[in-house]
Short mmCIF file of C-alpha atoms in Angstrom, two decimals:
data_model
loop_
_atom_site.label_atom_id
_atom_site.label_comp_id
_atom_site.label_asym_id
_atom_site.label_seq_id
_atom_site.Cartn_x
_atom_site.Cartn_y
_atom_site.Cartn_z
CA UNK A 1 0.10 0.03 0.06
CA UNK A 2 1.42 3.38 -0.99
CA UNK A 3 0.53 6.88 0.08
CA UNK A 4 1.36 9.48 -2.72
CA UNK A 5 1.08 13.33 -2.98
CA UNK A 6 -2.18 13.90 -4.92
CA UNK A 7 -0.76 16.80 -6.90
CA UNK A 8 2.74 15.42 -7.96
CA UNK A 9 2.33 11.61 -7.38
CA UNK A 10 5.48 11.65 -5.32
CA UNK A 11 5.74 8.61 -2.96
CA UNK A 12 5.27 9.61 0.68
CA UNK A 13 4.93 6.34 2.53
CA UNK A 14 4.81 2.51 1.85
CA UNK A 15 3.41 -0.20 4.02
CA UNK A 16 5.11 -3.48 4.66
CA UNK A 17 4.42 -6.37 2.56
CA UNK A 18 1.29 -8.57 2.54
CA UNK A 19 1.69 -12.13 1.96
CA UNK A 20 -1.80 -13.33 0.64
CA UNK A 21 -3.63 -14.74 -2.23
CA UNK A 22 -4.90 -11.30 -3.35
CA UNK A 23 -3.83 -7.75 -2.82
CA UNK A 24 -5.11 -6.21 0.47
CA UNK A 25 -8.45 -4.53 0.39
CA UNK A 26 -8.79 -0.99 1.90
CA UNK A 27 -11.80 -0.75 4.22
CA UNK A 28 -11.78 2.78 5.11
CA UNK A 29 -10.07 5.41 7.38
CA UNK A 30 -10.91 7.18 10.60
CA UNK A 31 -8.84 9.42 13.02
CA UNK A 32 -5.64 8.75 11.04
CA UNK A 33 -6.13 5.03 11.03
CA UNK A 34 -6.58 2.90 7.95
CA UNK A 35 -8.38 -0.49 8.12
CA UNK A 36 -7.06 -3.23 5.63
CA UNK A 37 -8.45 -6.73 4.97
CA UNK A 38 -6.04 -9.41 3.87
CA UNK A 39 -6.88 -12.84 2.38
CA UNK A 40 -3.98 -15.25 3.09
CA UNK A 41 -5.05 -18.56 1.70
CA UNK A 42 -6.91 -19.96 4.81
CA UNK A 43 -6.39 -17.43 7.69
CA UNK A 44 -7.55 -14.01 6.42
CA UNK A 45 -7.42 -11.06 8.89
CA UNK A 46 -8.12 -7.26 9.19
CA UNK A 47 -5.41 -4.85 10.38
CA UNK A 48 -5.24 -1.31 11.35
CA UNK A 49 -2.43 0.89 9.85
CA UNK A 50 -1.26 4.31 10.68
CA UNK A 51 -2.58 6.43 7.78
CA UNK A 52 0.37 8.78 7.65
CA UNK A 53 3.29 6.22 8.06
CA UNK A 54 1.34 3.08 6.78
CA UNK A 55 2.90 1.03 9.72
CA UNK A 56 0.71 -1.42 11.61
CA UNK A 57 -0.88 0.10 14.61
CA UNK A 58 -0.67 -1.43 18.23
CA UNK A 59 -4.16 -2.86 17.51
CA UNK A 60 -3.84 -6.64 17.27
CA UNK A 61 -5.00 -7.90 13.88
CA UNK A 62 -8.50 -9.45 14.04
CA UNK A 63 -9.28 -12.83 12.42
CA UNK A 64 -6.78 -15.38 11.67
CA UNK A 65 -6.29 -17.03 15.03
CA UNK A 66 -10.13 -17.00 15.80
CA UNK A 67 -11.55 -18.72 12.87
CA UNK A 68 -9.67 -19.44 9.71
CA UNK A 69 -11.28 -17.63 6.72
CA UNK A 70 -10.67 -15.51 3.81
CA UNK A 71 -14.07 -13.84 4.07
CA UNK A 72 -13.31 -11.39 6.86
CA UNK A 73 -13.61 -7.64 6.03
CA UNK A 74 -13.39 -4.34 7.65
CA UNK A 75 -15.31 -1.22 6.54
CA UNK A 76 -15.46 2.07 8.15
CA UNK A 77 -18.89 3.68 7.41
CA UNK A 78 -20.22 6.81 9.01
CA UNK A 79 -18.01 6.59 12.07
CA UNK A 80 -18.72 2.95 12.71
CA UNK A 81 -16.29 -0.10 12.10
CA UNK A 82 -17.96 -3.11 10.63
CA UNK A 83 -16.06 -6.26 10.95
CA UNK A 84 -17.68 -9.03 8.88
CA UNK A 85 -17.14 -12.64 7.89
CA UNK A 86 -20.00 -14.49 6.32
CA UNK A 87 -21.02 -17.59 8.17
CA UNK A 88 -18.68 -16.80 11.16
CA UNK A 89 -19.92 -16.39 14.65
CA UNK A 90 -20.53 -13.22 16.59
CA UNK A 91 -16.81 -12.59 17.42
CA UNK A 92 -16.08 -11.83 13.71
CA UNK A 93 -19.33 -10.03 12.80
CA UNK A 94 -19.78 -6.96 14.79
CA UNK A 95 -19.97 -3.19 14.78
CA UNK A 96 -16.97 -1.54 16.54
CA UNK A 97 -14.90 1.49 17.40
CA UNK A 98 -13.03 2.62 14.37
CA UNK A 99 -10.13 3.97 16.55
CA UNK A 100 -9.52 0.84 18.60
CA UNK A 101 -11.26 -1.98 16.61
CA UNK A 102 -12.99 -2.99 19.77
CA UNK A 103 -16.50 -4.51 19.41
CA UNK A 104 -19.43 -2.46 20.47
CA UNK A 105 -22.10 -5.04 19.60
CA UNK A 106 -22.48 -8.29 17.74
CA UNK A 107 -24.44 -8.01 14.51
CA UNK A 108 -27.98 -9.42 14.74
CA UNK A 109 -28.29 -13.06 13.74
CA UNK A 110 -29.71 -12.44 10.32
CA UNK A 111 -26.67 -10.45 8.89
CA UNK A 112 -24.33 -13.03 10.61
CA UNK A 113 -25.90 -15.83 8.93
CA UNK A 114 -26.18 -13.98 5.59
CA UNK A 115 -23.49 -11.58 4.16
CA UNK A 116 -22.95 -7.93 5.03
CA UNK A 117 -23.12 -5.72 1.95
CA UNK A 118 -22.89 -2.14 3.35
CA UNK A 119 -24.45 0.36 5.98
CA UNK A 120 -25.44 3.85 5.99
CA UNK A 121 -26.39 6.20 8.75
CA UNK A 122 -29.51 4.22 9.72
CA UNK A 123 -29.56 0.73 8.21
CA UNK A 124 -27.37 -2.44 7.75
CA UNK A 125 -27.85 -3.95 4.27
CA UNK A 126 -27.01 -7.75 3.85
CA UNK A 127 -27.82 -10.77 1.82
CA UNK A 128 -30.15 -13.24 3.22
CA UNK A 129 -27.57 -16.00 2.69
CA UNK A 130 -23.83 -15.72 1.64
CA UNK A 131 -24.63 -16.42 -2.21
CA UNK A 132 -28.29 -15.33 -2.16
CA UNK A 133 -29.21 -12.20 -4.17
CA UNK A 134 -32.01 -11.11 -1.92
CA UNK A 135 -31.04 -7.96 -0.29
CA UNK A 136 -32.37 -7.28 3.13
CA UNK A 137 -31.97 -4.53 5.59
CA UNK A 138 -32.46 -3.84 9.21
CA UNK A 139 -32.04 -0.76 11.45
CA UNK A 140 -28.63 -0.30 12.92
CA UNK A 141 -28.74 -1.37 16.61
CA UNK A 142 -28.34 1.59 18.95
CA UNK A 143 -25.24 0.05 20.51
CA UNK A 144 -23.42 0.46 17.35
CA UNK A 145 -23.34 4.29 17.74
#
């Protein structure tokens, strides 16, 4: 991952390497923190980087040791961190603090059994099942704010 000057293209910072089956996915930024998802083959994880230096933060990566999966993702949307992993349990499907990564509340059962798509200021949007095309929504639980 690189950070460049928007006007000149000059390289300002580079992250360390990622060893995975695909390039890391950027999941959003908040308060000088950048969330990244990485699929590794069998033990994907999400990690927080300092947005200026692109070095890993002191926050421990979420994922790989808890339940091996390549489906884990981190998304920062409207000041909420969404950690999601289709089919995984509550520990890998939650809304959290985008500064620390700490869980605030497990996602309700329906999105955990389905697949998180996105959220907005009021609703969570998810597929009814991981490979289903029926888009469902529910109000964001108050504990996520």
